[in-house]
Amino acid sequence: MADSDSQGPKPDAVHKFVPERLGATELWKEAPIFMGTTKFDPLPDVGTIMITGGAGFMYDLHSSTLIEAAKIDELEYRIVCFDKLDYCATLNNHRILDAYANFSFFQGDIASPADVTECLEKYQIDTIFHFAAQSHVDLSFGNSYSFTATNVYGTHVMLECAKAAAIRRFVHISTDEVYGEVDEASEDLMESSILAPTNPYAASKAAAEMLVNAYWKSFKLPVMIARSNNVYGPHQYPEKVIPKFTCLLERGQKVVLHGDGKHTRRYLYAGDSVDAFDTILHRGSIGQIYNIGSADEISNLTLCSKLLKEFGLLETDNWISHSQDRPFNDRRYAVNGQKLCDLGWQQKTPFDKGLKITVDWYRNYGERWWGNIDHILGTFPVVKPPPLVLEHKLPAGLDSHLDSMLNDERRAMQAPRPTSANGVHKATNDKHAALRVNDETLSRPTVDGH
């Protein structure tokens, strides 16, 4: 954190460990402040809100919006940012909030019942926004265990601790990817649609939702779930496509698209997303799910063209190259957000406007904000995972077996992936066996002797 001056951390801020890359900097004082626009009457049963993953992208905007509302409208909300300061977090994202009396920071891990319980008790939390998650799809193909550990087990810890603390509202942040791929001819998916995730990240978020729903059904834990389209904006860690490509172009380097680049995503500016979360908190109903949908569906090729235009680069062929695709890459997602719109939310920021704000921010602050980002600008970045900590000792030999499987997973991600004539990827090592289902060849991992 910054030095303990008038705008530094308060004495009750809890920091167990601050990596060198998150050391003191005054950069945040130069950067513009971003917030949402919603304003609601206070909820009488909401006092202190815990925001998990609060040192990451977008969540600081949500904190700022709630705090500013408390300041202007004399609400009683207090905000506690709970974050373990993983690789994609930075204290720069919420330094501006340290001067507010109703803001506190607690360094903790959602996978640690002790950390979560300590925070809940210390600040007498009554409301939780559960944002914290491993969320980069590319990494989930080569480091899937950490996604299960954080997104599934971590959510389970949060739910169990919330139940014990008699939390009044638990808002779980999910993703549109839990629905899986949506054909172009299909209608936008409603909240009641079947979940059919296709990658390890999406599967872990769908599994987390099953736990959230179970705690609502079994224990009447007052939960709500939000499933959002792709959110973009300032402060996002540059492993995601818009900030990553912006940083590459700022360096004068080409951008690399997975596959043919025709995959589409619906993009939602962070400020509009924050308004959606605020609307769900103040007007949503317990036990309900809300899609947060955008009208801006953009292909990766079109996105690159728009980014190049922001840089004044018109010869696209000189700046765009293609690589092999992900093991599986959904062509598109499409959700129907009318249920949330019925509560009064609306998308306000056109994509071109939001993109310009975002590109300008990254060109001015991006690499200084995050420090050295060389290791994440490759086509398929790899972040070394922390050791998986289990409460119970594994059977003899199983820990080394899991390590071996993880290493195999990493090697498979880095190896060339030949395709057959019909475009189906062939298995590239003898640990994959073919499974015939409805005349379509899939591949599944097998473990010798198990």
Tab-separated table of C-alpha atoms in Angstrom:
chain	number	residue	atom	x	y	z
A	1	MET	CA	0.000	0.000	0.000
A	2	ALA	CA	0.912	3.629	-0.164
A	3	ASP	CA	2.634	5.385	2.709
A	4	SER	CA	0.366	6.212	5.635
A	5	ASP	CA	-0.497	9.756	4.619
A	6	SER	CA	-3.907	11.389	4.538
A	7	GLN	CA	-4.911	9.323	1.516
A	8	GLY	CA	-3.218	6.109	2.559
A	9	PRO	CA	-4.704	3.015	4.186
A	10	LYS	CA	-6.538	3.283	7.467
A	11	PRO	CA	-5.157	1.470	10.529
A	12	ASP	CA	-7.784	-1.294	10.259
A	13	ALA	CA	-6.799	-2.269	6.711
A	14	VAL	CA	-5.494	-5.823	6.772
A	15	HIS	CA	-2.546	-6.794	4.565
A	16	LYS	CA	-0.883	-10.134	5.191
A	17	PHE	CA	1.446	-10.064	2.211
A	18	VAL	CA	1.988	-7.457	-0.480
A	19	PRO	CA	4.050	-8.678	-3.468
A	20	GLU	CA	6.741	-6.357	-4.758
A	21	ARG	CA	4.795	-5.847	-8.000
A	22	LEU	CA	2.041	-4.233	-5.919
A	23	GLY	CA	4.352	-1.831	-4.122
A	24	ALA	CA	3.595	1.840	-3.458
A	25	THR	CA	2.955	4.069	-6.442
A	26	GLU	CA	1.340	7.431	-6.967
A	27	LEU	CA	0.039	6.541	-10.418
A	28	TRP	CA	-3.530	6.130	-9.187
A	29	LYS	CA	-3.634	9.838	-8.345
A	30	GLU	CA	-3.195	10.711	-12.026
A	31	ALA	CA	-5.812	8.325	-13.381
A	32	PRO	CA	-9.484	9.254	-13.950
A	33	ILE	CA	-12.140	7.824	-11.635
A	34	PHE	CA	-14.822	5.585	-13.140
A	35	MET	CA	-18.161	4.808	-11.543
A	36	GLY	CA	-21.616	3.615	-12.408
A	37	THR	CA	-24.604	5.943	-12.679
A	38	THR	CA	-27.378	4.265	-10.686
A	39	LYS	CA	-28.831	5.749	-7.509
A	40	PHE	CA	-31.292	3.885	-5.312
A	41	ASP	CA	-32.989	4.405	-1.989
A	42	PRO	CA	-31.093	2.605	0.776
A	43	LEU	CA	-32.003	-0.938	1.737
A	44	PRO	CA	-32.742	-1.008	5.476
A	45	ASP	CA	-31.272	-4.495	5.966
A	46	VAL	CA	-27.979	-3.792	4.176
A	47	GLY	CA	-25.174	-2.305	6.262
A	48	THR	CA	-21.769	-3.745	5.350
A	49	ILE	CA	-21.058	-5.217	1.927
A	50	MET	CA	-18.180	-7.614	1.330
A	51	ILE	CA	-16.892	-7.652	-2.263
A	52	THR	CA	-14.706	-10.674	-3.007
A	53	GLY	CA	-12.057	-10.146	-5.673
A	54	GLY	CA	-12.284	-6.439	-4.942
A	55	ALA	CA	-8.741	-5.620	-6.098
A	56	GLY	CA	-9.499	-6.862	-9.586
A	57	PHE	CA	-11.136	-5.306	-12.607
A	58	MET	CA	-14.625	-3.778	-12.400
A	59	TYR	CA	-15.166	-4.591	-8.746
A	60	ASP	CA	-13.417	-1.390	-7.727
A	61	LEU	CA	-15.906	0.499	-9.904
A	62	HIS	CA	-18.711	-1.215	-8.030
A	63	SER	CA	-17.118	-0.255	-4.706
A	64	SER	CA	-16.722	3.338	-5.890
A	65	THR	CA	-20.359	3.513	-6.965
A	66	LEU	CA	-21.670	2.213	-3.646
A	67	ILE	CA	-19.327	4.421	-1.621
A	68	GLU	CA	-20.143	7.546	-3.607
A	69	ALA	CA	-23.846	6.795	-3.149
A	70	ALA	CA	-23.283	6.528	0.579
A	71	LYS	CA	-21.409	9.826	0.594
A	72	ILE	CA	-23.919	11.763	-1.515
A	73	ASP	CA	-27.174	10.269	-0.295
A	74	GLU	CA	-26.061	9.695	3.295
A	75	LEU	CA	-26.632	5.959	3.086
A	76	GLU	CA	-25.247	3.604	5.669
A	77	TYR	CA	-23.372	1.262	3.367
A	78	ARG	CA	-19.855	0.225	4.308
A	79	ILE	CA	-17.643	-1.613	1.817
A	80	VAL	CA	-15.047	-4.280	2.585
A	81	CYS	CA	-12.793	-5.327	-0.293
A	82	PHE	CA	-11.712	-8.958	0.196
A	83	ASP	CA	-8.888	-10.117	-2.080
A	84	LYS	CA	-5.881	-12.430	-1.898
A	85	LEU	CA	-3.940	-10.269	-4.405
A	86	ASP	CA	-3.499	-12.946	-7.036
A	87	TYR	CA	-1.610	-12.341	-10.281
A	88	CYS	CA	-4.503	-10.378	-11.844
A	89	ALA	CA	-5.046	-7.994	-8.912
A	90	THR	CA	-3.452	-4.681	-8.037
A	91	LEU	CA	-3.910	-2.304	-5.151
A	92	ASN	CA	-3.939	0.516	-7.698
A	93	ASN	CA	-7.505	-0.509	-8.485
A	94	HIS	CA	-8.846	0.710	-5.162
A	95	ARG	CA	-6.236	3.098	-3.728
A	96	ILE	CA	-8.572	6.033	-4.383
A	97	LEU	CA	-11.059	4.472	-1.955
A	98	ASP	CA	-8.645	4.250	0.975
A	99	ALA	CA	-9.440	7.803	2.065
A	100	TYR	CA	-13.123	6.955	2.596
A	101	ALA	CA	-14.184	6.166	6.147
A	102	ASN	CA	-16.663	3.547	4.932
A	103	PHE	CA	-14.069	1.511	2.968
A	104	SER	CA	-11.762	-1.212	4.291
A	105	PHE	CA	-9.449	-3.759	2.680
A	106	PHE	CA	-8.911	-7.310	3.934
A	107	GLN	CA	-6.353	-9.588	2.323
A	108	GLY	CA	-7.714	-13.098	2.323
A	109	ASP	CA	-8.408	-16.182	0.245
A	110	ILE	CA	-11.965	-17.314	-0.544
A	111	ALA	CA	-10.700	-20.911	-0.324
A	112	SER	CA	-9.730	-20.343	3.337
A	113	PRO	CA	-12.658	-20.729	5.776
A	114	ALA	CA	-10.521	-19.053	8.438
A	115	ASP	CA	-9.897	-15.954	6.288
A	116	VAL	CA	-13.521	-15.628	5.229
A	117	THR	CA	-14.869	-16.124	8.736
A	118	GLU	CA	-12.410	-13.617	10.191
A	119	CYS	CA	-13.507	-10.980	7.704
A	120	LEU	CA	-17.221	-11.662	8.193
A	121	GLU	CA	-16.884	-11.383	11.960
A	122	LYS	CA	-14.448	-8.459	12.041
A	123	TYR	CA	-16.648	-6.210	9.902
A	124	GLN	CA	-20.046	-7.738	10.746
A	125	ILE	CA	-20.798	-8.374	7.078
A	126	ASP	CA	-24.465	-8.760	6.116
A	127	THR	CA	-24.236	-8.680	2.297
A	128	ILE	CA	-21.802	-10.389	-0.089
A	129	PHE	CA	-21.001	-9.737	-3.736
A	130	HIS	CA	-19.023	-12.801	-4.786
A	131	PHE	CA	-16.918	-11.740	-7.784
A	132	ALA	CA	-13.656	-13.562	-7.007
A	133	ALA	CA	-12.847	-16.239	-9.576
A	134	GLN	CA	-10.284	-17.580	-11.988
A	135	SER	CA	-11.773	-16.317	-15.236
A	136	HIS	CA	-9.317	-16.543	-18.154
A	137	VAL	CA	-10.534	-19.319	-20.454
A	138	ASP	CA	-7.124	-19.853	-22.105
A	139	LEU	CA	-5.563	-20.652	-18.742
A	140	SER	CA	-8.331	-23.078	-17.834
A	141	PHE	CA	-7.257	-25.451	-20.610
A	142	GLY	CA	-3.760	-25.857	-19.176
A	143	ASN	CA	-4.334	-25.193	-15.476
A	144	SER	CA	-7.836	-26.490	-14.822
A	145	TYR	CA	-7.233	-27.654	-11.248
A	146	SER	CA	-6.827	-24.099	-9.987
A	147	PHE	CA	-10.177	-23.187	-11.573
A	148	THR	CA	-11.887	-25.956	-9.636
A	149	ALA	CA	-10.061	-24.991	-6.453
A	150	THR	CA	-10.995	-21.300	-6.688
A	151	ASN	CA	-14.310	-21.240	-8.509
A	152	VAL	CA	-15.942	-24.350	-7.045
A	153	TYR	CA	-14.308	-24.984	-3.692
A	154	GLY	CA	-13.851	-21.259	-3.041
A	155	THR	CA	-17.539	-20.625	-3.706
A	156	HIS	CA	-18.438	-23.538	-1.431
A	157	VAL	CA	-16.375	-21.968	1.354
A	158	MET	CA	-18.088	-18.612	0.806
A	159	LEU	CA	-21.544	-20.208	0.954
A	160	GLU	CA	-20.840	-22.228	4.073
A	161	CYS	CA	-19.361	-19.223	5.872
A	162	ALA	CA	-22.260	-17.035	4.692
A	163	LYS	CA	-24.732	-19.572	6.075
A	164	ALA	CA	-22.966	-19.641	9.430
A	165	ALA	CA	-22.931	-15.824	9.557
A	166	ALA	CA	-26.641	-15.518	8.627
A	167	ILE	CA	-25.852	-13.306	5.604
A	168	ARG	CA	-28.910	-11.392	4.357
A	169	ARG	CA	-27.942	-11.220	0.663
A	170	PHE	CA	-25.454	-13.271	-1.333
A	171	VAL	CA	-25.045	-12.078	-4.935
A	172	HIS	CA	-23.080	-14.608	-6.969
A	173	ILE	CA	-21.437	-13.327	-10.162
A	174	SER	CA	-21.446	-15.931	-12.922
A	175	THR	CA	-21.031	-15.794	-16.709
A	176	ASP	CA	-22.967	-16.293	-19.929
A	177	GLU	CA	-20.495	-19.059	-20.770
A	178	VAL	CA	-22.342	-21.497	-18.497
A	179	TYR	CA	-24.950	-21.821	-21.259
A	180	GLY	CA	-22.407	-22.981	-23.803
A	181	GLU	CA	-22.356	-22.203	-27.507
A	182	VAL	CA	-25.454	-20.670	-29.135
A	183	ASP	CA	-26.164	-21.159	-32.840
A	184	GLU	CA	-26.756	-18.070	-34.935
A	185	ALA	CA	-30.257	-19.263	-35.774
A	186	SER	CA	-31.181	-19.807	-32.115
A	187	GLU	CA	-33.068	-17.360	-29.947
A	188	ASP	CA	-31.266	-15.610	-27.110
A	189	LEU	CA	-31.203	-17.805	-24.025
A	190	MET	CA	-33.389	-17.138	-20.997
A	191	GLU	CA	-32.322	-17.663	-17.397
A	192	SER	CA	-34.223	-20.981	-17.357
A	193	SER	CA	-32.178	-22.410	-20.267
A	194	ILE	CA	-30.134	-25.563	-19.726
A	195	LEU	CA	-26.510	-25.069	-18.703
A	196	ALA	CA	-24.119	-26.736	-21.170
A	197	PRO	CA	-20.579	-25.389	-20.569
A	198	THR	CA	-17.863	-26.420	-23.026
A	199	ASN	CA	-14.582	-25.395	-21.362
A	200	PRO	CA	-13.100	-25.956	-17.886
A	201	TYR	CA	-13.652	-22.336	-16.830
A	202	ALA	CA	-17.327	-22.343	-17.784
A	203	ALA	CA	-17.792	-25.782	-16.221
A	204	SER	CA	-16.334	-24.556	-12.924
A	205	LYS	CA	-18.704	-21.565	-12.919
A	206	ALA	CA	-21.668	-23.819	-13.685
A	207	ALA	CA	-20.624	-26.121	-10.846
A	208	ALA	CA	-20.407	-23.113	-8.520
A	209	GLU	CA	-23.946	-22.143	-9.522
A	210	MET	CA	-25.171	-25.614	-8.557
A	211	LEU	CA	-23.784	-25.055	-5.072
A	212	VAL	CA	-25.348	-21.597	-4.844
A	213	ASN	CA	-28.713	-22.986	-5.847
A	214	ALA	CA	-28.338	-25.886	-3.395
A	215	TYR	CA	-27.732	-23.501	-0.493
A	216	TRP	CA	-30.831	-21.550	-1.512
A	217	LYS	CA	-32.954	-24.706	-1.664
A	218	SER	CA	-31.516	-26.546	1.336
A	219	PHE	CA	-30.717	-23.738	3.750
A	220	LYS	CA	-32.737	-20.793	2.405
A	221	LEU	CA	-29.535	-18.784	2.052
A	222	PRO	CA	-30.777	-15.565	0.372
A	223	VAL	CA	-28.931	-15.773	-2.935
A	224	MET	CA	-29.161	-14.123	-6.340
A	225	ILE	CA	-27.147	-15.030	-9.455
A	226	ALA	CA	-25.989	-12.679	-12.232
A	227	ARG	CA	-24.824	-14.044	-15.603
A	228	SER	CA	-23.055	-11.394	-17.629
A	229	ASN	CA	-21.779	-11.039	-21.182
A	230	ASN	CA	-18.095	-10.116	-21.708
A	231	VAL	CA	-17.280	-7.029	-19.665
A	232	TYR	CA	-14.510	-4.642	-20.775
A	233	GLY	CA	-13.138	-1.300	-19.634
A	234	PRO	CA	-10.277	0.415	-17.789
A	235	HIS	CA	-8.478	-1.449	-14.977
A	236	GLN	CA	-8.895	-4.905	-16.581
A	237	TYR	CA	-5.859	-7.177	-16.364
A	238	PRO	CA	-4.343	-7.314	-19.864
A	239	GLU	CA	-4.751	-11.051	-20.367
A	240	LYS	CA	-8.223	-10.384	-21.831
A	241	VAL	CA	-8.522	-9.557	-25.507
A	242	ILE	CA	-9.234	-5.785	-25.539
A	243	PRO	CA	-6.538	-4.636	-23.086
A	244	LYS	CA	-4.098	-7.271	-24.360
A	245	PHE	CA	-4.422	-6.212	-27.994
A	246	THR	CA	-4.296	-2.548	-26.996
A	247	CYS	CA	-1.021	-3.094	-25.148
A	248	LEU	CA	0.438	-5.041	-28.078
A	249	LEU	CA	-0.482	-2.307	-30.561
A	250	GLU	CA	0.909	0.352	-28.250
A	251	ARG	CA	4.193	-1.590	-28.368
A	252	GLY	CA	4.020	-1.655	-32.168
A	253	GLN	CA	3.437	-5.417	-32.252
A	254	LYS	CA	0.957	-7.521	-34.185
A	255	VAL	CA	-2.154	-8.996	-32.584
A	256	VAL	CA	-2.770	-12.733	-32.908
A	257	LEU	CA	-6.259	-14.158	-33.353
A	258	HIS	CA	-7.227	-17.695	-32.390
A	259	GLY	CA	-8.504	-19.630	-35.397
A	260	ASP	CA	-10.324	-17.753	-38.149
A	261	GLY	CA	-11.249	-14.798	-35.913
A	262	LYS	CA	-14.944	-15.070	-36.759
A	263	HIS	CA	-16.023	-16.020	-33.238
A	264	THR	CA	-18.298	-13.359	-31.752
A	265	ARG	CA	-18.818	-12.099	-28.229
A	266	ARG	CA	-21.263	-9.588	-26.803
A	267	TYR	CA	-19.399	-6.798	-25.031
A	268	LEU	CA	-20.652	-4.729	-22.119
A	269	TYR	CA	-18.853	-1.648	-20.824
A	270	ALA	CA	-17.846	-1.908	-17.163
A	271	GLY	CA	-19.901	1.107	-16.088
A	272	ASP	CA	-23.064	-0.493	-17.472
A	273	SER	CA	-22.165	-3.760	-15.773
A	274	VAL	CA	-21.770	-2.001	-12.429
A	275	ASP	CA	-25.199	-0.418	-12.893
A	276	ALA	CA	-26.590	-3.907	-13.466
A	277	PHE	CA	-25.109	-5.255	-10.232
A	278	ASP	CA	-26.412	-2.237	-8.329
A	279	THR	CA	-29.872	-2.795	-9.806
A	280	ILE	CA	-29.826	-6.471	-8.836
A	281	LEU	CA	-28.844	-5.566	-5.268
A	282	HIS	CA	-31.584	-2.972	-4.838
A	283	ARG	CA	-34.407	-4.367	-6.974
A	284	GLY	CA	-33.633	-8.041	-7.504
A	285	SER	CA	-35.585	-10.824	-5.832
A	286	ILE	CA	-34.028	-13.475	-3.620
A	287	GLY	CA	-33.645	-16.844	-5.349
A	288	GLN	CA	-33.650	-15.331	-8.852
A	289	ILE	CA	-31.149	-15.409	-11.721
A	290	TYR	CA	-30.540	-12.383	-13.957
A	291	ASN	CA	-28.855	-12.306	-17.347
A	292	ILE	CA	-26.884	-9.117	-18.018
A	293	GLY	CA	-27.096	-8.855	-21.782
A	294	SER	CA	-25.458	-6.533	-24.289
A	295	ALA	CA	-26.713	-5.533	-27.724
A	296	ASP	CA	-23.144	-5.235	-29.073
A	297	GLU	CA	-22.155	-8.541	-30.679
A	298	ILE	CA	-18.688	-8.172	-32.207
A	299	SER	CA	-16.520	-10.701	-34.038
A	300	ASN	CA	-12.842	-10.880	-33.133
A	301	LEU	CA	-11.918	-9.688	-36.618
A	302	THR	CA	-14.224	-6.690	-36.325
A	303	LEU	CA	-12.837	-5.950	-32.862
A	304	CYS	CA	-9.309	-5.896	-34.289
A	305	SER	CA	-10.370	-3.514	-37.054
A	306	LYS	CA	-11.914	-1.151	-34.505
A	307	LEU	CA	-8.785	-1.261	-32.337
A	308	LEU	CA	-6.538	-0.574	-35.320
A	309	LYS	CA	-8.730	2.383	-36.221
A	310	GLU	CA	-8.209	3.811	-32.706
A	311	PHE	CA	-4.470	3.682	-33.412
A	312	GLY	CA	-4.837	5.177	-36.883
A	313	LEU	CA	-3.672	1.936	-38.497
A	314	LEU	CA	-5.594	1.161	-41.674
A	315	GLU	CA	-3.606	-1.711	-43.250
A	316	THR	CA	-5.103	-4.515	-41.178
A	317	ASP	CA	-3.183	-7.347	-42.876
A	318	ASN	CA	0.066	-5.909	-41.533
A	319	TRP	CA	-1.164	-5.994	-37.936
A	320	ILE	CA	-3.241	-9.176	-37.637
A	321	SER	CA	-2.015	-12.763	-37.727
A	322	HIS	CA	-3.707	-16.065	-36.840
A	323	SER	CA	-2.759	-19.004	-34.651
A	324	GLN	CA	-4.213	-22.423	-33.940
A	325	ASP	CA	-7.489	-22.205	-32.074
A	326	ARG	CA	-8.249	-23.158	-28.500
A	327	PRO	CA	-8.992	-26.853	-27.832
A	328	PHE	CA	-12.607	-25.745	-28.156
A	329	ASN	CA	-13.802	-22.229	-28.832
A	330	ASP	CA	-17.508	-21.387	-28.684
A	331	ARG	CA	-18.540	-19.497	-31.813
A	332	ARG	CA	-20.904	-17.211	-29.918
A	333	TYR	CA	-22.913	-16.668	-26.743
A	334	ALA	CA	-26.323	-15.033	-26.633
A	335	VAL	CA	-28.455	-14.275	-23.589
A	336	ASN	CA	-31.803	-12.542	-23.194
A	337	GLY	CA	-31.514	-9.773	-20.591
A	338	GLN	CA	-35.128	-8.618	-20.565
A	339	LYS	CA	-35.710	-9.823	-17.000
A	340	LEU	CA	-33.108	-7.366	-15.710
A	341	CYS	CA	-34.346	-4.600	-18.005
A	342	ASP	CA	-37.776	-5.027	-16.405
A	343	LEU	CA	-36.139	-3.907	-13.135
A	344	GLY	CA	-35.100	-0.646	-14.799
A	345	TRP	CA	-31.561	-1.429	-15.995
A	346	GLN	CA	-30.452	-0.457	-19.479
A	347	GLN	CA	-27.238	-0.558	-21.464
A	348	LYS	CA	-26.114	3.042	-21.912
A	349	THR	CA	-22.629	2.955	-23.423
A	350	PRO	CA	-22.279	2.244	-27.163
A	351	PHE	CA	-19.392	-0.084	-27.941
A	352	ASP	CA	-17.369	2.451	-29.935
A	353	LYS	CA	-17.569	4.977	-27.094
A	354	GLY	CA	-16.622	2.435	-24.439
A	355	LEU	CA	-13.782	1.130	-26.591
A	356	LYS	CA	-12.316	4.610	-27.045
A	357	ILE	CA	-12.421	5.256	-23.275
A	358	THR	CA	-10.747	1.908	-22.666
A	359	VAL	CA	-8.028	2.288	-25.313
A	360	ASP	CA	-7.190	5.819	-24.131
A	361	TRP	CA	-6.851	4.584	-20.555
A	362	TYR	CA	-4.517	1.723	-21.482
A	363	ARG	CA	-2.359	3.925	-23.680
A	364	ASN	CA	-1.906	6.339	-20.778
A	365	TYR	CA	-1.767	4.025	-17.756
A	366	GLY	CA	-1.938	0.361	-18.768
A	367	GLU	CA	1.598	-0.977	-18.502
A	368	ARG	CA	2.556	1.362	-15.676
A	369	TRP	CA	-0.591	0.302	-13.800
A	370	TRP	CA	0.205	-3.417	-13.945
A	371	GLY	CA	3.996	-3.464	-14.111
A	372	ASN	CA	5.749	-6.060	-16.261
A	373	ILE	CA	3.166	-7.844	-18.419
A	374	ASP	CA	5.524	-9.461	-20.957
A	375	HIS	CA	4.583	-12.957	-19.813
A	376	ILE	CA	0.872	-12.561	-20.584
A	377	LEU	CA	1.079	-11.041	-24.057
A	378	GLY	CA	1.826	-14.324	-25.824
A	379	THR	CA	-0.796	-16.173	-27.843
A	380	PHE	CA	-1.431	-18.740	-25.112
A	381	PRO	CA	-0.089	-17.260	-21.858
A	382	VAL	CA	0.718	-19.563	-18.956
A	383	VAL	CA	0.750	-18.478	-15.320
A	384	LYS	CA	2.372	-20.904	-12.915
A	385	PRO	CA	-0.351	-22.013	-10.489
A	386	PRO	CA	0.092	-21.932	-6.708
A	387	PRO	CA	0.255	-25.324	-4.990
A	388	LEU	CA	-3.139	-26.902	-4.447
A	389	VAL	CA	-3.726	-26.994	-0.690
A	390	LEU	CA	-6.079	-29.670	0.589
A	391	GLU	CA	-7.408	-29.990	4.135
A	392	HIS	CA	-6.985	-33.777	4.058
A	393	LYS	CA	-3.816	-35.610	3.143
A	394	LEU	CA	-3.956	-37.369	-0.207
A	395	PRO	CA	-3.397	-41.144	-0.382
A	396	ALA	CA	0.222	-42.122	-0.864
A	397	GLY	CA	1.382	-41.453	-4.401
A	398	LEU	CA	-1.757	-39.633	-5.526
A	399	ASP	CA	-0.246	-36.174	-5.065
A	400	SER	CA	2.603	-36.979	-7.458
A	401	HIS	CA	0.099	-38.563	-9.841
A	402	LEU	CA	-1.923	-35.312	-9.907
A	403	ASP	CA	1.278	-33.369	-10.583
A	404	SER	CA	2.033	-35.700	-13.494
A	405	MET	CA	-1.460	-35.193	-14.941
A	406	LEU	CA	-1.110	-31.414	-14.616
A	407	ASN	CA	2.221	-31.493	-16.444
A	408	ASP	CA	0.652	-33.601	-19.204
A	409	GLU	CA	-2.137	-31.039	-19.452
A	410	ARG	CA	0.358	-28.192	-19.878
A	411	ARG	CA	2.362	-30.081	-22.515
A	412	ALA	CA	-0.801	-30.862	-24.458
A	413	MET	CA	-1.678	-27.147	-24.525
A	414	GLN	CA	1.738	-26.242	-25.942
A	415	ALA	CA	1.964	-29.049	-28.518
A	416	PRO	CA	0.868	-28.565	-32.156
A	417	ARG	CA	-2.659	-29.830	-32.670
A	418	PRO	CA	-3.117	-31.495	-36.096
A	419	THR	CA	-6.627	-31.661	-37.529
A	420	SER	CA	-8.330	-34.202	-39.740
A	421	ALA	CA	-10.027	-33.361	-43.005
A	422	ASN	CA	-13.323	-32.579	-41.276
A	423	GLY	CA	-11.665	-30.172	-38.841
A	424	VAL	CA	-11.822	-32.441	-35.767
A	425	HIS	CA	-8.631	-32.325	-33.708
A	426	LYS	CA	-6.748	-35.627	-33.588
A	427	ALA	CA	-5.485	-36.965	-30.256
A	428	THR	CA	-1.798	-36.111	-29.885
A	429	ASN	CA	-0.725	-38.441	-27.083
A	430	ASP	CA	-1.546	-41.929	-25.858
A	431	LYS	CA	-3.276	-40.672	-22.716
A	432	HIS	CA	-6.358	-39.793	-24.780
A	433	ALA	CA	-8.879	-42.425	-25.865
A	434	ALA	CA	-11.554	-42.001	-28.499
A	435	LEU	CA	-15.186	-41.999	-27.410
A	436	ARG	CA	-17.883	-42.451	-30.035
A	437	VAL	CA	-21.085	-40.525	-29.299
A	438	ASN	CA	-23.753	-39.948	-31.952
A	439	ASP	CA	-21.121	-40.496	-34.678
A	440	GLU	CA	-19.012	-37.612	-33.344
A	441	THR	CA	-15.500	-38.335	-32.091
A	442	LEU	CA	-14.646	-36.728	-28.787
A	443	SER	CA	-11.537	-37.252	-26.681
A	444	ARG	CA	-11.394	-37.951	-22.998
A	445	PRO	CA	-8.408	-38.266	-20.660
A	446	THR	CA	-7.691	-41.718	-19.299
A	447	VAL	CA	-5.508	-42.621	-16.348
A	448	ASP	CA	-3.511	-45.857	-16.571
A	449	GLY	CA	-4.637	-48.335	-13.957
A	450	HIS	CA	-7.565	-46.199	-12.729
